[in-house]
Amino acid sequence: MAEQPKPISPLKNLLAGGFGGVCLVFVGHPLDTVKVRLQTQPPSLPGQPPMYSGTFDCFRKTLFREAGFGLGKKLQQKHPKDVLSYPQLFAAGMLSGVFTTGIMTPGERIKCLLQIQASSGETKYTGTLDCAKKLYQEFGIRGIYKGTVLTLMRDVPASGMYFMTYEWLKNIFTPEGKRVSELSAPRILVAGGVAGIFNWAVAIPPDVLKSRFQTAPPGKYPNGFRDVLRELIRDEGVTSLYKGFNAVMIRAFPANAACFLGFEVAMKFLNWATPNL
């Protein structure tokens, strides 16, 4: 297995992850809206043109994911130069999924509500802050954090797959005698894009359940995701768990390729500009 790059500081992880998030937003954000709309609209309704939501939630997601992954790696290393096994990389990725849940759940809840109201003909919420305010007034903090368990079920295993696949492909693509840090931009793009596909292959079913649960009227699913799962399979079959598959996969490769390339470029710049940080 090719040598992994030397450990980097959490601050550099954070900054580079943020830049990767910006790249992901510019390349892939519009199709994320299509994904949520496909997952939440009733099957009897015709398709509607997608509505674009704010991009800040996507930036935060990647930023905190990258920082969480760096922390997960650091916790498993007895020595800074230790090379982690693939199961350890998977565990580090899963920690990043846990790390993001507290940030992601409110944003996902608000984003989904704003996206589906466009197809309902009603305008209950005028924007992100208005939606958060009304949710809190009606349901308290639990209303804002509705869907936390499903967000964990989606992000923890998917993030583990995401980062493990990326590191695995980088090692495969590294020529013998070369270091991973010397990997060319096209190979980083392919590794990041394929990692994004693997991530969403794991994440789509719980993401469908999460979107349905977070946009359902109060009290519709008293037993949580189990009720959503039963209803979905009963009414629409097992394949309904992969609603939005095409939109997700069209988005996954270019968006995550751009994300990881942005991360690697930013990391190289930070290592050059601040070698002692």
Tab-separated table of N, CA and C in Angstrom, residues 40 80 120 123 162-163 173 191 195 197 208 212 255:
chain	number	residue	atom	x	y	z
A	40	THR	N	-39.627	13.556	-1.797
A	40	THR	CA	-40.713	13.967	-0.911
A	40	THR	C	-42.056	14.154	-1.617
A	80	PRO	N	2.081	10.036	15.337
A	80	PRO	CA	1.612	10.862	14.213
A	80	PRO	C	1.860	10.275	12.833
A	120	SER	N	-46.310	22.864	-3.307
A	120	SER	CA	-47.623	22.771	-2.658
A	120	SER	C	-48.521	23.955	-2.981
A	123	THR	N	-47.236	29.249	0.815
A	123	THR	CA	-46.000	29.882	1.256
A	123	THR	C	-46.094	30.132	2.750
A	162	TYR	N	-17.469	6.900	2.449
A	162	TYR	CA	-16.979	8.036	1.674
A	162	TYR	C	-15.462	8.194	1.801
A	163	PHE	N	-14.994	8.317	3.026
A	163	PHE	CA	-13.581	8.581	3.242
A	163	PHE	C	-12.714	7.339	3.048
A	173	PHE	N	-4.280	4.517	-7.035
A	173	PHE	CA	-3.875	5.368	-8.145
A	173	PHE	C	-2.445	5.906	-8.021
A	191	ALA	N	-10.893	9.741	-7.944
A	191	ALA	CA	-11.031	9.161	-6.604
A	191	ALA	C	-12.149	9.846	-5.829
A	195	ALA	N	-15.742	8.121	-4.810
A	195	ALA	CA	-16.061	8.107	-3.379
A	195	ALA	C	-17.447	8.701	-3.127
A	197	ILE	N	-19.970	8.593	-5.192
A	197	ILE	CA	-20.952	7.599	-5.633
A	197	ILE	C	-21.136	6.518	-4.573
A	208	VAL	N	-33.967	9.083	1.916
A	208	VAL	CA	-35.376	9.100	1.505
A	208	VAL	C	-36.283	9.096	2.731
A	212	ARG	N	-38.814	12.215	3.984
A	212	ARG	CA	-40.249	11.975	4.204
A	212	ARG	C	-40.648	12.321	5.645
A	255	ALA	N	-19.626	16.689	-8.195
A	255	ALA	CA	-19.604	17.493	-6.981
A	255	ALA	C	-18.514	17.036	-6.018
